[in-house]
mmCIF file of C-alpha atoms in Angstrom:
data_model
loop_
_atom_site.group_PDB
_atom_site.id
_atom_site.type_symbol
_atom_site.label_atom_id
_atom_site.label_comp_id
_atom_site.label_asym_id
_atom_site.label_seq_id
_atom_site.Cartn_x
_atom_site.Cartn_y
_atom_site.Cartn_z
ATOM 1 C CA ASP X 514 -18.660 49.794 37.848
ATOM 2 C CA GLY X 515 -16.828 47.190 39.890
ATOM 3 C CA GLY X 516 -17.094 43.612 38.806
ATOM 4 C CA ILE X 517 -15.587 40.507 37.287
ATOM 5 C CA THR X 518 -15.073 40.165 33.558
ATOM 6 C CA GLN X 519 -14.624 36.835 31.878
ATOM 7 C CA SER X 520 -13.675 36.490 28.241
ATOM 8 C CA PRO X 521 -14.484 35.161 25.808
ATOM 9 C CA LYS X 522 -18.124 34.261 26.411
ATOM 10 C CA TYR X 523 -17.892 31.335 23.983
ATOM 11 C CA LEU X 524 -14.732 29.439 23.096
ATOM 12 C CA PHE X 525 -14.140 26.563 20.734
ATOM 13 C CA ARG X 526 -11.133 24.319 20.991
ATOM 14 C CA LYS X 527 -9.787 21.627 18.761
ATOM 15 C CA GLU X 528 -8.682 18.448 20.412
ATOM 16 C CA GLY X 529 -5.039 18.619 21.469
ATOM 17 C CA GLN X 530 -4.969 22.395 21.808
ATOM 18 C CA ASN X 531 -4.417 24.460 24.923
ATOM 19 C CA VAL X 532 -6.753 27.372 25.489
ATOM 20 C CA THR X 533 -6.707 30.170 28.046
ATOM 21 C CA LEU X 534 -9.791 31.669 29.688
ATOM 22 C CA SER X 535 -9.453 35.203 30.964
ATOM 23 C CA CYS X 536 -10.738 36.517 34.301
ATOM 24 C CA GLU X 537 -10.216 40.105 35.457
ATOM 25 C CA GLN X 538 -11.663 41.824 38.529
ATOM 26 C CA ASN X 539 -11.601 45.440 39.679
ATOM 27 C CA LEU X 540 -13.137 44.796 43.100
ATOM 28 C CA ASN X 541 -9.741 44.814 44.819
ATOM 29 C CA HIS X 542 -10.455 41.311 46.084
ATOM 30 C CA ASP X 543 -7.577 39.213 47.376
ATOM 31 C CA ALA X 544 -8.962 35.792 46.487
ATOM 32 C CA MET X 545 -10.003 34.448 43.103
ATOM 33 C CA TYR X 546 -11.486 31.108 42.102
ATOM 34 C CA TRP X 547 -12.227 28.979 39.065
ATOM 35 C CA TYR X 548 -15.209 26.651 39.017
ATOM 36 C CA ARG X 549 -16.423 24.224 36.404
ATOM 37 C CA GLN X 550 -20.148 23.643 35.916
ATOM 38 C CA ASP X 551 -21.566 20.538 34.243
ATOM 39 C CA PRO X 552 -25.247 19.559 34.096
ATOM 40 C CA GLY X 553 -26.289 17.910 37.344
ATOM 41 C CA GLN X 554 -22.879 18.434 38.948
ATOM 42 C CA GLY X 555 -23.176 21.843 40.516
ATOM 43 C CA LEU X 556 -20.037 23.968 40.688
ATOM 44 C CA ARG X 557 -16.773 22.158 41.218
ATOM 45 C CA LEU X 558 -13.596 23.953 42.260
ATOM 46 C CA ILE X 559 -10.650 23.796 39.850
ATOM 47 C CA TYR X 560 -8.097 26.191 41.368
ATOM 48 C CA TYR X 561 -8.074 29.108 43.744
ATOM 49 C CA SER X 562 -5.674 31.837 44.751
ATOM 50 C CA GLN X 563 -5.745 33.726 48.021
ATOM 51 C CA ILE X 564 -2.883 36.104 47.263
ATOM 52 C CA VAL X 565 -0.734 37.119 44.322
ATOM 53 C CA ASN X 566 1.870 34.570 43.202
ATOM 54 C CA ASP X 567 0.189 31.783 45.135
ATOM 55 C CA PHE X 568 -2.549 29.313 44.229
ATOM 56 C CA GLN X 569 -3.925 25.946 45.345
ATOM 57 C CA LYS X 570 -5.484 23.012 43.554
ATOM 58 C CA GLY X 571 -9.171 22.402 43.967
ATOM 59 C CA ASP X 572 -11.091 19.166 43.597
ATOM 60 C CA ILE X 573 -10.646 18.774 39.829
ATOM 61 C CA ALA X 574 -7.307 20.442 38.961
ATOM 62 C CA GLU X 575 -5.996 17.747 36.631
ATOM 63 C CA GLY X 576 -5.592 19.052 33.086
ATOM 64 C CA TYR X 577 -5.764 22.706 34.137
ATOM 65 C CA SER X 578 -3.190 25.346 35.052
ATOM 66 C CA VAL X 579 -3.389 28.880 36.424
ATOM 67 C CA SER X 580 -1.227 31.879 37.219
ATOM 68 C CA ARG X 581 -1.680 34.858 39.539
ATOM 69 C CA GLU X 582 0.875 37.472 38.609
ATOM 70 C CA LYS X 583 -1.435 40.409 39.304
ATOM 71 C CA LYS X 584 -4.120 40.876 41.905
ATOM 72 C CA GLU X 585 -6.666 41.715 39.225
ATOM 73 C CA SER X 586 -6.076 38.738 36.949
ATOM 74 C CA PHE X 587 -6.424 34.958 37.293
ATOM 75 C CA PRO X 588 -6.278 33.235 33.886
ATOM 76 C CA LEU X 589 -7.124 29.558 33.502
ATOM 77 C CA THR X 590 -5.436 27.374 30.893
ATOM 78 C CA VAL X 591 -7.207 24.236 29.785
ATOM 79 C CA THR X 592 -4.491 21.909 28.552
ATOM 80 C CA SER X 593 -4.633 18.999 26.161
ATOM 81 C CA ALA X 594 -4.354 16.727 29.194
ATOM 82 C CA GLN X 595 -7.938 17.610 30.171
ATOM 83 C CA LYS X 596 -9.876 14.786 28.568
ATOM 84 C CA ASN X 597 -13.354 16.246 28.795
ATOM 85 C CA PRO X 598 -13.037 20.034 28.734
ATOM 86 C CA THR X 599 -16.455 20.885 27.309
ATOM 87 C CA ALA X 600 -18.185 22.741 30.134
ATOM 88 C CA PHE X 601 -19.229 26.101 31.512
ATOM 89 C CA TYR X 602 -16.463 27.849 33.466
ATOM 90 C CA LEU X 603 -17.101 30.424 36.163
ATOM 91 C CA CYS X 604 -14.584 32.754 37.757
ATOM 92 C CA ALA X 605 -15.254 34.309 41.145
ATOM 93 C CA SER X 606 -13.573 36.555 43.671
ATOM 94 C CA SER X 607 -14.003 37.380 47.332
ATOM 95 C CA THR X 608 -12.611 39.347 50.207
ATOM 96 C CA PRO X 609 -12.467 38.181 53.829
ATOM 97 C CA GLY X 610 -13.867 41.226 55.556
ATOM 98 C CA GLY X 611 -15.757 44.458 55.235
ATOM 99 C CA GLY X 612 -19.165 42.846 55.674
ATOM 100 C CA SER X 613 -19.063 41.236 52.262
ATOM 101 C CA ILE X 614 -18.240 37.573 52.700
ATOM 102 C CA GLU X 615 -19.920 36.167 49.635
ATOM 103 C CA ALA X 616 -18.213 35.372 46.350
ATOM 104 C CA PHE X 617 -18.873 37.520 43.289
ATOM 105 C CA PHE X 618 -19.036 35.831 39.910
ATOM 106 C CA GLY X 619 -18.248 36.643 36.322
ATOM 107 C CA GLN X 620 -20.671 35.837 33.531
ATOM 108 C CA GLY X 621 -18.867 32.646 32.568
ATOM 109 C CA THR X 622 -17.186 31.121 29.535
ATOM 110 C CA ARG X 623 -18.713 28.262 27.595
ATOM 111 C CA LEU X 624 -15.932 26.040 26.241
ATOM 112 C CA THR X 625 -16.685 23.507 23.526
ATOM 113 C CA VAL X 626 -14.292 20.998 22.022
ATOM 114 C CA VAL X 627 -14.809 20.554 18.284
ATOM 115 C CA ALA M 347 -13.946 18.100 53.933
ATOM 116 C CA GLN M 348 -17.233 19.909 53.892
ATOM 117 C CA THR M 349 -20.057 18.694 51.675
ATOM 118 C CA VAL M 350 -23.359 20.229 50.639
ATOM 119 C CA THR M 351 -26.360 18.164 49.563
ATOM 120 C CA GLN M 352 -29.428 19.346 47.703
ATOM 121 C CA SER M 353 -31.793 16.397 47.490
ATOM 122 C CA GLN M 354 -34.311 17.937 45.086
ATOM 123 C CA PRO M 355 -32.958 18.107 41.522
ATOM 124 C CA GLU M 356 -36.166 19.749 40.306
ATOM 125 C CA MET M 357 -39.075 21.566 41.906
ATOM 126 C CA SER M 358 -42.079 23.430 40.581
ATOM 127 C CA VAL M 359 -44.423 25.991 42.095
ATOM 128 C CA GLN M 360 -47.514 27.839 41.007
ATOM 129 C CA GLU M 361 -47.184 31.559 40.587
ATOM 130 C CA ALA M 362 -47.958 33.414 43.849
ATOM 131 C CA GLU M 363 -47.519 30.244 45.919
ATOM 132 C CA THR M 364 -44.732 29.352 48.354
ATOM 133 C CA VAL M 365 -41.982 26.821 47.792
ATOM 134 C CA THR M 366 -39.186 25.500 49.999
ATOM 135 C CA LEU M 367 -35.857 24.239 48.673
ATOM 136 C CA SER M 368 -33.856 21.903 50.875
ATOM 137 C CA CYS M 369 -30.164 21.893 51.672
ATOM 138 C CA THR M 370 -28.119 19.918 54.161
ATOM 139 C CA TYR M 371 -24.420 20.135 54.816
ATOM 140 C CA ASP M 372 -21.720 18.324 56.666
ATOM 141 C CA THR M 373 -19.011 20.059 58.656
ATOM 142 C CA SER M 374 -17.092 19.650 61.881
ATOM 143 C CA GLU M 375 -16.658 23.395 62.287
ATOM 144 C CA SER M 376 -18.814 25.538 64.546
ATOM 145 C CA ASP M 377 -18.463 28.843 62.705
ATOM 146 C CA TYR M 378 -19.145 29.185 59.003
ATOM 147 C CA TYR M 379 -21.292 30.906 56.384
ATOM 148 C CA LEU M 380 -24.129 29.567 54.284
ATOM 149 C CA PHE M 381 -25.497 31.000 51.059
ATOM 150 C CA TRP M 382 -28.196 30.545 48.465
ATOM 151 C CA TYR M 383 -27.308 31.585 44.925
ATOM 152 C CA LYS M 384 -29.679 31.856 41.980
ATOM 153 C CA GLN M 385 -28.606 31.109 38.409
ATOM 154 C CA PRO M 386 -31.202 32.232 35.841
ATOM 155 C CA PRO M 387 -31.020 31.233 32.163
ATOM 156 C CA SER M 388 -28.412 33.962 31.614
ATOM 157 C CA ARG M 389 -26.166 31.797 33.853
ATOM 158 C CA GLN M 390 -25.104 34.788 35.941
ATOM 159 C CA MET M 391 -24.722 33.727 39.580
ATOM 160 C CA ILE M 392 -26.734 36.000 41.863
ATOM 161 C CA LEU M 393 -26.569 35.962 45.654
ATOM 162 C CA VAL M 394 -30.047 35.481 47.105
ATOM 163 C CA ILE M 395 -29.386 35.306 50.818
ATOM 164 C CA ARG M 396 -26.639 34.541 53.317
ATOM 165 C CA GLN M 397 -26.509 33.312 56.888
ATOM 166 C CA GLU M 398 -23.751 33.462 59.466
ATOM 167 C CA ALA M 399 -23.757 30.307 61.587
ATOM 168 C CA TYR M 400 -23.307 32.206 64.856
ATOM 169 C CA LYS M 401 -26.571 34.059 64.283
ATOM 170 C CA GLN M 402 -29.624 32.263 65.625
ATOM 171 C CA GLN M 403 -32.038 34.502 63.763
ATOM 172 C CA ASN M 404 -32.961 33.282 60.303
ATOM 173 C CA ALA M 405 -31.981 35.601 57.447
ATOM 174 C CA THR M 406 -34.689 37.272 55.367
ATOM 175 C CA GLU M 407 -34.504 39.227 52.123
ATOM 176 C CA ASN M 408 -37.896 40.405 50.909
ATOM 177 C CA ARG M 409 -39.727 37.275 49.626
ATOM 178 C CA PHE M 410 -36.787 35.005 50.429
ATOM 179 C CA SER M 411 -36.150 33.551 53.865
ATOM 180 C CA VAL M 412 -34.189 30.662 55.288
ATOM 181 C CA ASN M 413 -34.804 28.078 57.958
ATOM 182 C CA PHE M 414 -31.400 27.507 59.521
ATOM 183 C CA GLN M 415 -31.220 24.504 61.834
ATOM 184 C CA LYS M 416 -27.621 24.348 63.020
ATOM 185 C CA ALA M 417 -27.880 21.156 65.023
ATOM 186 C CA ALA M 418 -29.516 19.362 62.129
ATOM 187 C CA LYS M 419 -27.117 20.996 59.632
ATOM 188 C CA SER M 420 -30.032 22.085 57.520
ATOM 189 C CA PHE M 421 -30.441 25.319 55.557
ATOM 190 C CA SER M 422 -33.647 25.503 53.529
ATOM 191 C CA LEU M 423 -34.777 28.405 51.357
ATOM 192 C CA LYS M 424 -38.392 29.553 51.319
ATOM 193 C CA ILE M 425 -39.651 31.638 48.431
ATOM 194 C CA SER M 426 -42.967 33.344 49.094
ATOM 195 C CA ASP M 427 -45.335 34.787 46.492
ATOM 196 C CA SER M 428 -43.391 33.078 43.711
ATOM 197 C CA GLN M 429 -42.937 35.036 40.508
ATOM 198 C CA LEU M 430 -42.103 33.942 36.969
ATOM 199 C CA GLY M 431 -38.707 35.591 37.362
ATOM 200 C CA ASP M 432 -37.861 33.207 40.203
ATOM 201 C CA ALA M 433 -37.487 30.357 37.722
ATOM 202 C CA ALA M 434 -33.812 29.379 37.861
ATOM 203 C CA MET M 435 -31.241 26.974 39.235
ATOM 204 C CA TYR M 436 -30.700 27.478 42.946
ATOM 205 C CA PHE M 437 -27.443 26.509 44.602
ATOM 206 C CA CYS M 438 -26.775 26.134 48.288
ATOM 207 C CA ALA M 439 -23.188 26.891 49.323
ATOM 208 C CA TYR M 440 -20.964 26.659 52.398
ATOM 209 C CA ARG M 441 -17.920 28.699 53.282
ATOM 210 C CA ARG M 442 -15.535 28.255 56.153
ATOM 211 C CA TRP M 443 -15.351 31.060 58.691
ATOM 212 C CA ALA M 444 -11.583 31.443 58.724
ATOM 213 C CA GLY M 445 -9.690 33.045 55.871
ATOM 214 C CA ASN M 446 -10.578 33.760 52.295
ATOM 215 C CA THR M 447 -11.631 30.241 51.374
ATOM 216 C CA PRO M 448 -13.615 28.836 48.453
ATOM 217 C CA LEU M 449 -17.331 28.190 48.564
ATOM 218 C CA VAL M 450 -18.471 24.571 48.443
ATOM 219 C CA PHE M 451 -21.624 24.114 46.378
ATOM 220 C CA GLY M 452 -24.441 21.614 46.218
ATOM 221 C CA LYS M 453 -25.555 20.214 42.891
ATOM 222 C CA GLY M 454 -28.458 22.587 42.588
ATOM 223 C CA THR M 455 -32.248 22.563 42.358
ATOM 224 C CA ARG M 456 -33.983 23.638 39.180
ATOM 225 C CA LEU M 457 -37.109 25.632 40.050
ATOM 226 C CA SER M 458 -39.919 26.053 37.549
ATOM 227 C CA VAL M 459 -42.693 28.590 38.115
ATOM 228 C CA ILE M 460 -46.057 27.784 36.556
ATOM 229 C CA ALA M 461 -48.279 30.662 35.498
#
């Protein structure tokens, strides 16, 4: 079945540590996105990538980094510079044509700083 | 930059009744897409309905329909015959027409369904 897989589902981080959230898709989508969800804040865009080896900052990129070495994969690293990383993180992908213009989402990763 | 506003943080509806969730947006573009996503307690984002701005006819998907008012930049979601399974967070989202661009989301409306 085609879809987006995020791992792990739950992640705990000690202060000062970097952690990497995985996102893999087998939908053959060109674009991939990372959103952060906090209570009452909706979904806010962290980074997005429209093609391999290229990505752009979203509205809240500070303290995060990404890479896009393969079309299928778009990992997100939460660095120690992110002062308030506890949140729910959603990865999504999309394609510009073919009658399917919506974004498809993974099941999310809940990150908690301990 | 485009913005999406959902002015109702919480709503409730009796089972089998109808409820309307509001959404307004701001854009200077004439062509774009609008969406309603549902996020149940599992937190999986599920597409409910979508609307292309060039289409005058309002989109409908079974019990879900929209009232798209382009001039007013309004995109409300009507849920008819509400069911317990409709209880969720609902997000309105905007996407530019051109290119493979990110969706811009509102802050969401939490819908409770009362048995």
